[in-house]
Amino acid sequence: MPLSEHEQQLLAQLEKQLHADDPRFVTSMGSRAVRGASTRNIVLGIVIAVVGLLVLLGGVVIDSILVGVLGFVVMGAGVYVATMRSGKPRPDGAPGKGGTPRRSSPFLQNLEQRWDQRNSGGSSS
């Protein structure tokens, strides 16, 4: 179901406010950050998982539990490698970079006040 025009306007306003308040967060949530795993890690992980599957099947054929468990562990390692994020440094600097806390925008302060009033049982009308 598509968004109504009013909902689209609210979404655009929220997006614009987010861009103005915290541009570093917006860039970190861009397509580069969502991608996560590199193609190299995915291919390597798939190859390792297939080798693990072959070892597991080999263990079943020769009726060896130890070889089967080893194949399962290798398959798990392949999945881990495939889903692992790349170790490349972030373009905006170190992730744990310190700094002064940012002031909230009036829009976010208003939302926080309304949330606090709602949780404390106060009325805002």
JSON list of N, CA and C in Angstrom, two decimals, residues 34-116:
[
{"chain": "A", "resi": 34, "resn": "VAL", "atom": "N", "xyz": [25.22, 0.14, 4.17]},
{"chain": "A", "resi": 34, "resn": "VAL", "atom": "CA", "xyz": [24.24, -0.93, 4.11]},
{"chain": "A", "resi": 34, "resn": "VAL", "atom": "C", "xyz": [24.83, -2.15, 3.42]},
{"chain": "A", "resi": 35, "resn": "ARG", "atom": "N", "xyz": [25.71, -1.92, 2.46]},
{"chain": "A", "resi": 35, "resn": "ARG", "atom": "CA", "xyz": [26.28, -3.02, 1.70]},
{"chain": "A", "resi": 35, "resn": "ARG", "atom": "C", "xyz": [26.97, -4.01, 2.62]},
{"chain": "A", "resi": 36, "resn": "GLY", "atom": "N", "xyz": [27.80, -3.54, 3.57]},
{"chain": "A", "resi": 36, "resn": "GLY", "atom": "CA", "xyz": [28.40, -4.39, 4.59]},
{"chain": "A", "resi": 36, "resn": "GLY", "atom": "C", "xyz": [29.48, -5.31, 4.07]},
{"chain": "A", "resi": 37, "resn": "ALA", "atom": "N", "xyz": [29.12, -6.52, 3.66]},
{"chain": "A", "resi": 37, "resn": "ALA", "atom": "CA", "xyz": [30.10, -7.51, 3.26]},
{"chain": "A", "resi": 37, "resn": "ALA", "atom": "C", "xyz": [30.61, -7.23, 1.85]},
{"chain": "A", "resi": 38, "resn": "SER", "atom": "N", "xyz": [31.90, -7.48, 1.67]},
{"chain": "A", "resi": 38, "resn": "SER", "atom": "CA", "xyz": [32.49, -7.26, 0.35]},
{"chain": "A", "resi": 38, "resn": "SER", "atom": "C", "xyz": [32.27, -8.48, -0.53]},
{"chain": "A", "resi": 39, "resn": "THR", "atom": "N", "xyz": [32.39, -8.30, -1.82]},
{"chain": "A", "resi": 39, "resn": "THR", "atom": "CA", "xyz": [32.21, -9.40, -2.78]},
{"chain": "A", "resi": 39, "resn": "THR", "atom": "C", "xyz": [33.26, -10.48, -2.54]},
{"chain": "A", "resi": 40, "resn": "ARG", "atom": "N", "xyz": [34.46, -10.05, -2.20]},
{"chain": "A", "resi": 40, "resn": "ARG", "atom": "CA", "xyz": [35.55, -11.00, -1.94]},
{"chain": "A", "resi": 40, "resn": "ARG", "atom": "C", "xyz": [35.18, -11.91, -0.77]},
{"chain": "A", "resi": 41, "resn": "ASN", "atom": "N", "xyz": [34.65, -11.33, 0.32]},
{"chain": "A", "resi": 41, "resn": "ASN", "atom": "CA", "xyz": [34.27, -12.14, 1.47]},
{"chain": "A", "resi": 41, "resn": "ASN", "atom": "C", "xyz": [33.13, -13.09, 1.14]},
{"chain": "A", "resi": 42, "resn": "ILE", "atom": "N", "xyz": [32.19, -12.65, 0.33]},
{"chain": "A", "resi": 42, "resn": "ILE", "atom": "CA", "xyz": [31.06, -13.50, -0.03]},
{"chain": "A", "resi": 42, "resn": "ILE", "atom": "C", "xyz": [31.53, -14.70, -0.85]},
{"chain": "A", "resi": 43, "resn": "VAL", "atom": "N", "xyz": [32.37, -14.45, -1.85]},
{"chain": "A", "resi": 43, "resn": "VAL", "atom": "CA", "xyz": [32.86, -15.54, -2.71]},
{"chain": "A", "resi": 43, "resn": "VAL", "atom": "C", "xyz": [33.70, -16.52, -1.89]},
{"chain": "A", "resi": 44, "resn": "LEU", "atom": "N", "xyz": [34.60, -15.98, -1.06]},
{"chain": "A", "resi": 44, "resn": "LEU", "atom": "CA", "xyz": [35.45, -16.83, -0.23]},
{"chain": "A", "resi": 44, "resn": "LEU", "atom": "C", "xyz": [34.61, -17.65, 0.74]},
{"chain": "A", "resi": 45, "resn": "GLY", "atom": "N", "xyz": [33.59, -17.03, 1.33]},
{"chain": "A", "resi": 45, "resn": "GLY", "atom": "CA", "xyz": [32.72, -17.74, 2.26]},
{"chain": "A", "resi": 45, "resn": "GLY", "atom": "C", "xyz": [31.94, -18.86, 1.58]},
{"chain": "A", "resi": 46, "resn": "ILE", "atom": "N", "xyz": [31.47, -18.60, 0.37]},
{"chain": "A", "resi": 46, "resn": "ILE", "atom": "CA", "xyz": [30.73, -19.64, -0.37]},
{"chain": "A", "resi": 46, "resn": "ILE", "atom": "C", "xyz": [31.65, -20.81, -0.70]},
{"chain": "A", "resi": 47, "resn": "VAL", "atom": "N", "xyz": [32.87, -20.51, -1.11]},
{"chain": "A", "resi": 47, "resn": "VAL", "atom": "CA", "xyz": [33.82, -21.58, -1.43]},
{"chain": "A", "resi": 47, "resn": "VAL", "atom": "C", "xyz": [34.11, -22.41, -0.18]},
{"chain": "A", "resi": 48, "resn": "ILE", "atom": "N", "xyz": [34.34, -21.75, 0.94]},
{"chain": "A", "resi": 48, "resn": "ILE", "atom": "CA", "xyz": [34.62, -22.47, 2.20]},
{"chain": "A", "resi": 48, "resn": "ILE", "atom": "C", "xyz": [33.41, -23.31, 2.61]},
{"chain": "A", "resi": 49, "resn": "ALA", "atom": "N", "xyz": [32.20, -22.76, 2.46]},
{"chain": "A", "resi": 49, "resn": "ALA", "atom": "CA", "xyz": [30.99, -23.50, 2.82]},
{"chain": "A", "resi": 49, "resn": "ALA", "atom": "C", "xyz": [30.80, -24.73, 1.93]},
{"chain": "A", "resi": 50, "resn": "VAL", "atom": "N", "xyz": [31.11, -24.60, 0.65]},
{"chain": "A", "resi": 50, "resn": "VAL", "atom": "CA", "xyz": [30.98, -25.75, -0.26]},
{"chain": "A", "resi": 50, "resn": "VAL", "atom": "C", "xyz": [32.00, -26.83, 0.10]},
{"chain": "A", "resi": 51, "resn": "VAL", "atom": "N", "xyz": [33.22, -26.40, 0.42]},
{"chain": "A", "resi": 51, "resn": "VAL", "atom": "CA", "xyz": [34.24, -27.38, 0.85]},
{"chain": "A", "resi": 51, "resn": "VAL", "atom": "C", "xyz": [33.76, -28.08, 2.13]},
{"chain": "A", "resi": 52, "resn": "GLY", "atom": "N", "xyz": [33.20, -27.31, 3.06]},
{"chain": "A", "resi": 52, "resn": "GLY", "atom": "CA", "xyz": [32.66, -27.91, 4.28]},
{"chain": "A", "resi": 52, "resn": "GLY", "atom": "C", "xyz": [31.55, -28.89, 4.00]},
{"chain": "A", "resi": 53, "resn": "LEU", "atom": "N", "xyz": [30.68, -28.56, 3.05]},
{"chain": "A", "resi": 53, "resn": "LEU", "atom": "CA", "xyz": [29.60, -29.48, 2.67]},
{"chain": "A", "resi": 53, "resn": "LEU", "atom": "C", "xyz": [30.17, -30.77, 2.10]},
{"chain": "A", "resi": 54, "resn": "LEU", "atom": "N", "xyz": [31.21, -30.64, 1.26]},
{"chain": "A", "resi": 54, "resn": "LEU", "atom": "CA", "xyz": [31.84, -31.84, 0.69]},
{"chain": "A", "resi": 54, "resn": "LEU", "atom": "C", "xyz": [32.48, -32.70, 1.78]},
{"chain": "A", "resi": 55, "resn": "VAL", "atom": "N", "xyz": [33.12, -32.05, 2.75]},
{"chain": "A", "resi": 55, "resn": "VAL", "atom": "CA", "xyz": [33.72, -32.80, 3.86]},
{"chain": "A", "resi": 55, "resn": "VAL", "atom": "C", "xyz": [32.62, -33.48, 4.68]},
{"chain": "A", "resi": 56, "resn": "LEU", "atom": "N", "xyz": [31.52, -32.79, 4.91]},
{"chain": "A", "resi": 56, "resn": "LEU", "atom": "CA", "xyz": [30.39, -33.38, 5.64]},
{"chain": "A", "resi": 56, "resn": "LEU", "atom": "C", "xyz": [29.85, -34.60, 4.91]},
{"chain": "A", "resi": 57, "resn": "LEU", "atom": "N", "xyz": [29.65, -34.47, 3.60]},
{"chain": "A", "resi": 57, "resn": "LEU", "atom": "CA", "xyz": [29.16, -35.61, 2.82]},
{"chain": "A", "resi": 57, "resn": "LEU", "atom": "C", "xyz": [30.17, -36.75, 2.80]},
{"chain": "A", "resi": 58, "resn": "GLY", "atom": "N", "xyz": [31.46, -36.40, 2.77]},
{"chain": "A", "resi": 58, "resn": "GLY", "atom": "CA", "xyz": [32.50, -37.44, 2.84]},
{"chain": "A", "resi": 58, "resn": "GLY", "atom": "C", "xyz": [32.44, -38.18, 4.16]},
{"chain": "A", "resi": 59, "resn": "GLY", "atom": "N", "xyz": [32.18, -37.45, 5.23]},
{"chain": "A", "resi": 59, "resn": "GLY", "atom": "CA", "xyz": [32.04, -38.09, 6.53]},
{"chain": "A", "resi": 59, "resn": "GLY", "atom": "C", "xyz": [30.84, -39.03, 6.59]},
{"chain": "A", "resi": 60, "resn": "VAL", "atom": "N", "xyz": [29.75, -38.66, 5.91]},
{"chain": "A", "resi": 60, "resn": "VAL", "atom": "CA", "xyz": [28.58, -39.54, 5.86]},
{"chain": "A", "resi": 60, "resn": "VAL", "atom": "C", "xyz": [28.90, -40.80, 5.05]},
{"chain": "A", "resi": 61, "resn": "VAL", "atom": "N", "xyz": [29.63, -40.63, 3.94]},
{"chain": "A", "resi": 61, "resn": "VAL", "atom": "CA", "xyz": [29.95, -41.77, 3.08]},
{"chain": "A", "resi": 61, "resn": "VAL", "atom": "C", "xyz": [30.85, -42.76, 3.80]},
{"chain": "A", "resi": 62, "resn": "ILE", "atom": "N", "xyz": [31.86, -42.26, 4.51]},
{"chain": "A", "resi": 62, "resn": "ILE", "atom": "CA", "xyz": [32.79, -43.18, 5.19]},
{"chain": "A", "resi": 62, "resn": "ILE", "atom": "C", "xyz": [32.32, -43.52, 6.61]},
{"chain": "A", "resi": 63, "resn": "ASP", "atom": "N", "xyz": [31.13, -43.02, 6.98]},
{"chain": "A", "resi": 63, "resn": "ASP", "atom": "CA", "xyz": [30.50, -43.31, 8.26]},
{"chain": "A", "resi": 63, "resn": "ASP", "atom": "C", "xyz": [31.39, -42.88, 9.43]},
{"chain": "A", "resi": 64, "resn": "SER", "atom": "N", "xyz": [31.88, -41.64, 9.35]},
{"chain": "A", "resi": 64, "resn": "SER", "atom": "CA", "xyz": [32.73, -41.09, 10.41]},
{"chain": "A", "resi": 64, "resn": "SER", "atom": "C", "xyz": [32.08, -39.83, 10.96]},
{"chain": "A", "resi": 65, "resn": "ILE", "atom": "N", "xyz": [31.70, -39.89, 12.23]},
{"chain": "A", "resi": 65, "resn": "ILE", "atom": "CA", "xyz": [31.06, -38.75, 12.87]},
{"chain": "A", "resi": 65, "resn": "ILE", "atom": "C", "xyz": [32.05, -37.59, 12.99]},
{"chain": "A", "resi": 66, "resn": "LEU", "atom": "N", "xyz": [33.29, -37.88, 13.30]},
{"chain": "A", "resi": 66, "resn": "LEU", "atom": "CA", "xyz": [34.30, -36.83, 13.47]},
{"chain": "A", "resi": 66, "resn": "LEU", "atom": "C", "xyz": [34.49, -36.02, 12.18]},
{"chain": "A", "resi": 67, "resn": "VAL", "atom": "N", "xyz": [34.56, -36.70, 11.05]},
{"chain": "A", "resi": 67, "resn": "VAL", "atom": "CA", "xyz": [34.71, -36.01, 9.76]},
{"chain": "A", "resi": 67, "resn": "VAL", "atom": "C", "xyz": [33.45, -35.20, 9.44]},
{"chain": "A", "resi": 68, "resn": "GLY", "atom": "N", "xyz": [32.29, -35.73, 9.77]},
{"chain": "A", "resi": 68, "resn": "GLY", "atom": "CA", "xyz": [31.04, -35.01, 9.54]},
{"chain": "A", "resi": 68, "resn": "GLY", "atom": "C", "xyz": [30.95, -33.74, 10.37]},
{"chain": "A", "resi": 69, "resn": "VAL", "atom": "N", "xyz": [31.33, -33.84, 11.64]},
{"chain": "A", "resi": 69, "resn": "VAL", "atom": "CA", "xyz": [31.32, -32.66, 12.50]},
{"chain": "A", "resi": 69, "resn": "VAL", "atom": "C", "xyz": [32.33, -31.63, 12.00]},
{"chain": "A", "resi": 70, "resn": "LEU", "atom": "N", "xyz": [33.50, -32.08, 11.57]},
{"chain": "A", "resi": 70, "resn": "LEU", "atom": "CA", "xyz": [34.51, -31.18, 11.02]},
{"chain": "A", "resi": 70, "resn": "LEU", "atom": "C", "xyz": [33.96, -30.46, 9.78]},
{"chain": "A", "resi": 71, "resn": "GLY", "atom": "N", "xyz": [33.25, -31.17, 8.93]},
{"chain": "A", "resi": 71, "resn": "GLY", "atom": "CA", "xyz": [32.64, -30.56, 7.75]},
{"chain": "A", "resi": 71, "resn": "GLY", "atom": "C", "xyz": [31.61, -29.52, 8.13]},
{"chain": "A", "resi": 72, "resn": "PHE", "atom": "N", "xyz": [30.83, -29.81, 9.17]},
{"chain": "A", "resi": 72, "resn": "PHE", "atom": "CA", "xyz": [29.83, -28.85, 9.64]},
{"chain": "A", "resi": 72, "resn": "PHE", "atom": "C", "xyz": [30.49, -27.58, 10.17]},
{"chain": "A", "resi": 73, "resn": "VAL", "atom": "N", "xyz": [31.58, -27.74, 10.91]},
{"chain": "A", "resi": 73, "resn": "VAL", "atom": "CA", "xyz": [32.31, -26.58, 11.44]},
{"chain": "A", "resi": 73, "resn": "VAL", "atom": "C", "xyz": [32.88, -25.75, 10.30]},
{"chain": "A", "resi": 74, "resn": "VAL", "atom": "N", "xyz": [33.41, -26.40, 9.28]},
{"chain": "A", "resi": 74, "resn": "VAL", "atom": "CA", "xyz": [33.96, -25.68, 8.13]},
{"chain": "A", "resi": 74, "resn": "VAL", "atom": "C", "xyz": [32.84, -24.94, 7.39]},
{"chain": "A", "resi": 75, "resn": "MET", "atom": "N", "xyz": [31.67, -25.55, 7.28]},
{"chain": "A", "resi": 75, "resn": "MET", "atom": "CA", "xyz": [30.54, -24.86, 6.66]},
{"chain": "A", "resi": 75, "resn": "MET", "atom": "C", "xyz": [30.16, -23.62, 7.46]},
{"chain": "A", "resi": 76, "resn": "GLY", "atom": "N", "xyz": [30.13, -23.74, 8.77]},
{"chain": "A", "resi": 76, "resn": "GLY", "atom": "CA", "xyz": [29.83, -22.60, 9.62]},
{"chain": "A", "resi": 76, "resn": "GLY", "atom": "C", "xyz": [30.84, -21.49, 9.46]},
{"chain": "A", "resi": 77, "resn": "ALA", "atom": "N", "xyz": [32.11, -21.87, 9.34]},
{"chain": "A", "resi": 77, "resn": "ALA", "atom": "CA", "xyz": [33.16, -20.87, 9.12]},
{"chain": "A", "resi": 77, "resn": "ALA", "atom": "C", "xyz": [32.96, -20.16, 7.78]},
{"chain": "A", "resi": 78, "resn": "GLY", "atom": "N", "xyz": [32.51, -20.89, 6.79]},
{"chain": "A", "resi": 78, "resn": "GLY", "atom": "CA", "xyz": [32.25, -20.29, 5.48]},
{"chain": "A", "resi": 78, "resn": "GLY", "atom": "C", "xyz": [31.12, -19.27, 5.54]},
{"chain": "A", "resi": 79, "resn": "VAL", "atom": "N", "xyz": [30.07, -19.59, 6.28]},
{"chain": "A", "resi": 79, "resn": "VAL", "atom": "CA", "xyz": [28.96, -18.65, 6.44]},
{"chain": "A", "resi": 79, "resn": "VAL", "atom": "C", "xyz": [29.44, -17.41, 7.19]},
{"chain": "A", "resi": 80, "resn": "TYR", "atom": "N", "xyz": [30.26, -17.62, 8.22]},
{"chain": "A", "resi": 80, "resn": "TYR", "atom": "CA", "xyz": [30.79, -16.49, 8.99]},
{"chain": "A", "resi": 80, "resn": "TYR", "atom": "C", "xyz": [31.62, -15.57, 8.09]},
{"chain": "A", "resi": 81, "resn": "VAL", "atom": "N", "xyz": [32.50, -16.15, 7.28]},
{"chain": "A", "resi": 81, "resn": "VAL", "atom": "CA", "xyz": [33.34, -15.34, 6.39]},
{"chain": "A", "resi": 81, "resn": "VAL", "atom": "C", "xyz": [32.48, -14.61, 5.37]},
{"chain": "A", "resi": 82, "resn": "ALA", "atom": "N", "xyz": [31.43, -15.25, 4.87]},
{"chain": "A", "resi": 82, "resn": "ALA", "atom": "CA", "xyz": [30.57, -14.62, 3.86]},
{"chain": "A", "resi": 82, "resn": "ALA", "atom": "C", "xyz": [29.80, -13.43, 4.43]},
{"chain": "A", "resi": 83, "resn": "THR", "atom": "N", "xyz": [29.45, -13.48, 5.71]},
{"chain": "A", "resi": 83, "resn": "THR", "atom": "CA", "xyz": [28.67, -12.40, 6.29]},
{"chain": "A", "resi": 83, "resn": "THR", "atom": "C", "xyz": [29.52, -11.38, 7.03]},
{"chain": "A", "resi": 84, "resn": "MET", "atom": "N", "xyz": [30.82, -11.58, 7.09]},
{"chain": "A", "resi": 84, "resn": "MET", "atom": "CA", "xyz": [31.72, -10.67, 7.79]},
{"chain": "A", "resi": 84, "resn": "MET", "atom": "C", "xyz": [31.85, -9.35, 7.03]},
{"chain": "A", "resi": 85, "resn": "ARG", "atom": "N", "xyz": [31.86, -8.24, 7.77]},
{"chain": "A", "resi": 85, "resn": "ARG", "atom": "CA", "xyz": [32.05, -6.93, 7.15]},
{"chain": "A", "resi": 85, "resn": "ARG", "atom": "C", "xyz": [33.50, -6.76, 6.74]},
{"chain": "A", "resi": 86, "resn": "SER", "atom": "N", "xyz": [33.71, -5.94, 5.73]},
{"chain": "A", "resi": 86, "resn": "SER", "atom": "CA", "xyz": [35.07, -5.69, 5.28]},
{"chain": "A", "resi": 86, "resn": "SER", "atom": "C", "xyz": [35.81, -4.85, 6.31]},
{"chain": "A", "resi": 87, "resn": "GLY", "atom": "N", "xyz": [37.12, -5.00, 6.40]},
{"chain": "A", "resi": 87, "resn": "GLY", "atom": "CA", "xyz": [37.92, -4.30, 7.39]},
{"chain": "A", "resi": 87, "resn": "GLY", "atom": "C", "xyz": [38.45, -2.97, 6.89]},
{"chain": "A", "resi": 88, "resn": "LYS", "atom": "N", "xyz": [37.87, -2.41, 5.83]},
{"chain": "A", "resi": 88, "resn": "LYS", "atom": "CA", "xyz": [38.35, -1.15, 5.30]},
{"chain": "A", "resi": 88, "resn": "LYS", "atom": "C", "xyz": [37.98, -0.01, 6.23]},
{"chain": "A", "resi": 89, "resn": "PRO", "atom": "N", "xyz": [38.85, 0.98, 6.38]},
{"chain": "A", "resi": 89, "resn": "PRO", "atom": "CA", "xyz": [38.53, 2.11, 7.27]},
{"chain": "A", "resi": 89, "resn": "PRO", "atom": "C", "xyz": [37.38, 2.93, 6.72]},
{"chain": "A", "resi": 90, "resn": "ARG", "atom": "N", "xyz": [36.63, 3.52, 7.65]},
{"chain": "A", "resi": 90, "resn": "ARG", "atom": "CA", "xyz": [35.49, 4.35, 7.25]},
{"chain": "A", "resi": 90, "resn": "ARG", "atom": "C", "xyz": [35.99, 5.66, 6.68]},
{"chain": "A", "resi": 91, "resn": "PRO", "atom": "N", "xyz": [35.30, 6.22, 5.68]},
{"chain": "A", "resi": 91, "resn": "PRO", "atom": "CA", "xyz": [35.76, 7.47, 5.07]},
{"chain": "A", "resi": 91, "resn": "PRO", "atom": "C", "xyz": [35.64, 8.67, 5.98]},
{"chain": "A", "resi": 92, "resn": "ASP", "atom": "N", "xyz": [34.77, 8.62, 7.01]},
{"chain": "A", "resi": 92, "resn": "ASP", "atom": "CA", "xyz": [34.57, 9.78, 7.86]},
{"chain": "A", "resi": 92, "resn": "ASP", "atom": "C", "xyz": [35.45, 9.74, 9.10]},
{"chain": "A", "resi": 93, "resn": "GLY", "atom": "N", "xyz": [36.42, 8.86, 9.17]},
{"chain": "A", "resi": 93, "resn": "GLY", "atom": "CA", "xyz": [37.34, 8.81, 10.30]},
{"chain": "A", "resi": 93, "resn": "GLY", "atom": "C", "xyz": [37.07, 7.61, 11.18]},
{"chain": "A", "resi": 94, "resn": "ALA", "atom": "N", "xyz": [37.68, 7.62, 12.34]},
{"chain": "A", "resi": 94, "resn": "ALA", "atom": "CA", "xyz": [37.56, 6.50, 13.27]},
{"chain": "A", "resi": 94, "resn": "ALA", "atom": "C", "xyz": [36.15, 6.42, 13.83]},
{"chain": "A", "resi": 95, "resn": "PRO", "atom": "N", "xyz": [35.63, 5.19, 14.03]},
{"chain": "A", "resi": 95, "resn": "PRO", "atom": "CA", "xyz": [34.28, 5.08, 14.51]},
{"chain": "A", "resi": 95, "resn": "PRO", "atom": "C", "xyz": [34.09, 5.56, 15.95]},
{"chain": "A", "resi": 96, "resn": "GLY", "atom": "N", "xyz": [35.12, 5.47, 16.78]},
{"chain": "A", "resi": 96, "resn": "GLY", "atom": "CA", "xyz": [35.00, 5.87, 18.16]},
{"chain": "A", "resi": 96, "resn": "GLY", "atom": "C", "xyz": [35.48, 7.28, 18.42]},
{"chain": "A", "resi": 97, "resn": "LYS", "atom": "N", "xyz": [35.43, 8.11, 17.44]},
{"chain": "A", "resi": 97, "resn": "LYS", "atom": "CA", "xyz": [35.95, 9.46, 17.53]},
{"chain": "A", "resi": 97, "resn": "LYS", "atom": "C", "xyz": [35.13, 10.27, 18.52]},
{"chain": "A", "resi": 98, "resn": "GLY", "atom": "N", "xyz": [35.82, 10.88, 19.49]},
{"chain": "A", "resi": 98, "resn": "GLY", "atom": "CA", "xyz": [35.14, 11.65, 20.51]},
{"chain": "A", "resi": 98, "resn": "GLY", "atom": "C", "xyz": [34.81, 13.03, 20.01]},
{"chain": "A", "resi": 99, "resn": "GLY", "atom": "N", "xyz": [34.02, 13.73, 20.78]},
{"chain": "A", "resi": 99, "resn": "GLY", "atom": "CA", "xyz": [33.66, 15.09, 20.39]},
{"chain": "A", "resi": 99, "resn": "GLY", "atom": "C", "xyz": [32.62, 15.61, 21.35]},
{"chain": "A", "resi": 100, "resn": "THR", "atom": "N", "xyz": [32.20, 16.81, 21.10]},
{"chain": "A", "resi": 100, "resn": "THR", "atom": "CA", "xyz": [31.19, 17.40, 21.96]},
{"chain": "A", "resi": 100, "resn": "THR", "atom": "C", "xyz": [29.82, 16.89, 21.56]},
{"chain": "A", "resi": 101, "resn": "PRO", "atom": "N", "xyz": [28.95, 16.68, 22.52]},
{"chain": "A", "resi": 101, "resn": "PRO", "atom": "CA", "xyz": [27.61, 16.23, 22.16]},
{"chain": "A", "resi": 101, "resn": "PRO", "atom": "C", "xyz": [26.85, 17.32, 21.41]},
{"chain": "A", "resi": 102, "resn": "ARG", "atom": "N", "xyz": [26.03, 16.90, 20.46]},
{"chain": "A", "resi": 102, "resn": "ARG", "atom": "CA", "xyz": [25.29, 17.85, 19.63]},
{"chain": "A", "resi": 102, "resn": "ARG", "atom": "C", "xyz": [24.00, 18.24, 20.34]},
{"chain": "A", "resi": 103, "resn": "ARG", "atom": "N", "xyz": [23.59, 19.48, 20.17]},
{"chain": "A", "resi": 103, "resn": "ARG", "atom": "CA", "xyz": [22.30, 19.93, 20.68]},
{"chain": "A", "resi": 103, "resn": "ARG", "atom": "C", "xyz": [21.20, 19.39, 19.80]},
{"chain": "A", "resi": 104, "resn": "SER", "atom": "N", "xyz": [20.13, 19.00, 20.41]},
{"chain": "A", "resi": 104, "resn": "SER", "atom": "CA", "xyz": [18.98, 18.52, 19.63]},
{"chain": "A", "resi": 104, "resn": "SER", "atom": "C", "xyz": [18.30, 19.69, 18.95]},
{"chain": "A", "resi": 105, "resn": "SER", "atom": "N", "xyz": [17.67, 19.40, 17.85]},
{"chain": "A", "resi": 105, "resn": "SER", "atom": "CA", "xyz": [16.92, 20.43, 17.14]},
{"chain": "A", "resi": 105, "resn": "SER", "atom": "C", "xyz": [15.62, 20.70, 17.88]},
{"chain": "A", "resi": 106, "resn": "PRO", "atom": "N", "xyz": [14.99, 21.83, 17.63]},
{"chain": "A", "resi": 106, "resn": "PRO", "atom": "CA", "xyz": [13.69, 22.10, 18.26]},
{"chain": "A", "resi": 106, "resn": "PRO", "atom": "C", "xyz": [12.66, 21.02, 17.92]},
{"chain": "A", "resi": 107, "resn": "PHE", "atom": "N", "xyz": [12.72, 20.49, 16.72]},
{"chain": "A", "resi": 107, "resn": "PHE", "atom": "CA", "xyz": [11.80, 19.44, 16.32]},
{"chain": "A", "resi": 107, "resn": "PHE", "atom": "C", "xyz": [11.96, 18.20, 17.21]},
{"chain": "A", "resi": 108, "resn": "LEU", "atom": "N", "xyz": [13.22, 17.78, 17.42]},
{"chain": "A", "resi": 108, "resn": "LEU", "atom": "CA", "xyz": [13.47, 16.60, 18.24]},
{"chain": "A", "resi": 108, "resn": "LEU", "atom": "C", "xyz": [13.18, 16.88, 19.71]},
{"chain": "A", "resi": 109, "resn": "GLN", "atom": "N", "xyz": [13.46, 18.11, 20.17]},
{"chain": "A", "resi": 109, "resn": "GLN", "atom": "CA", "xyz": [13.14, 18.46, 21.56]},
{"chain": "A", "resi": 109, "resn": "GLN", "atom": "C", "xyz": [11.63, 18.39, 21.79]},
{"chain": "A", "resi": 110, "resn": "ASN", "atom": "N", "xyz": [10.86, 18.85, 20.81]},
{"chain": "A", "resi": 110, "resn": "ASN", "atom": "CA", "xyz": [9.40, 18.79, 20.91]},
{"chain": "A", "resi": 110, "resn": "ASN", "atom": "C", "xyz": [8.93, 17.34, 20.99]},
{"chain": "A", "resi": 111, "resn": "LEU", "atom": "N", "xyz": [9.51, 16.46, 20.15]},
{"chain": "A", "resi": 111, "resn": "LEU", "atom": "CA", "xyz": [9.14, 15.05, 20.19]},
{"chain": "A", "resi": 111, "resn": "LEU", "atom": "C", "xyz": [9.50, 14.43, 21.54]},
{"chain": "A", "resi": 112, "resn": "GLU", "atom": "N", "xyz": [10.68, 14.79, 22.07]},
{"chain": "A", "resi": 112, "resn": "GLU", "atom": "CA", "xyz": [11.10, 14.25, 23.36]},
{"chain": "A", "resi": 112, "resn": "GLU", "atom": "C", "xyz": [10.16, 14.71, 24.48]},
{"chain": "A", "resi": 113, "resn": "GLN", "atom": "N", "xyz": [9.78, 15.97, 24.44]},
{"chain": "A", "resi": 113, "resn": "GLN", "atom": "CA", "xyz": [8.85, 16.49, 25.46]},
{"chain": "A", "resi": 113, "resn": "GLN", "atom": "C", "xyz": [7.51, 15.77, 25.39]},
{"chain": "A", "resi": 114, "resn": "ARG", "atom": "N", "xyz": [7.00, 15.59, 24.19]},
{"chain": "A", "resi": 114, "resn": "ARG", "atom": "CA", "xyz": [5.72, 14.89, 24.03]},
{"chain": "A", "resi": 114, "resn": "ARG", "atom": "C", "xyz": [5.82, 13.45, 24.52]},
{"chain": "A", "resi": 115, "resn": "TRP", "atom": "N", "xyz": [6.96, 12.80, 24.25]},
{"chain": "A", "resi": 115, "resn": "TRP", "atom": "CA", "xyz": [7.17, 11.43, 24.70]},
{"chain": "A", "resi": 115, "resn": "TRP", "atom": "C", "xyz": [7.21, 11.37, 26.23]},
{"chain": "A", "resi": 116, "resn": "ASP", "atom": "N", "xyz": [7.94, 12.30, 26.83]},
{"chain": "A", "resi": 116, "resn": "ASP", "atom": "CA", "xyz": [8.02, 12.33, 28.30]},
{"chain": "A", "resi": 116, "resn": "ASP", "atom": "C", "xyz": [6.66, 12.59, 28.92]}
]
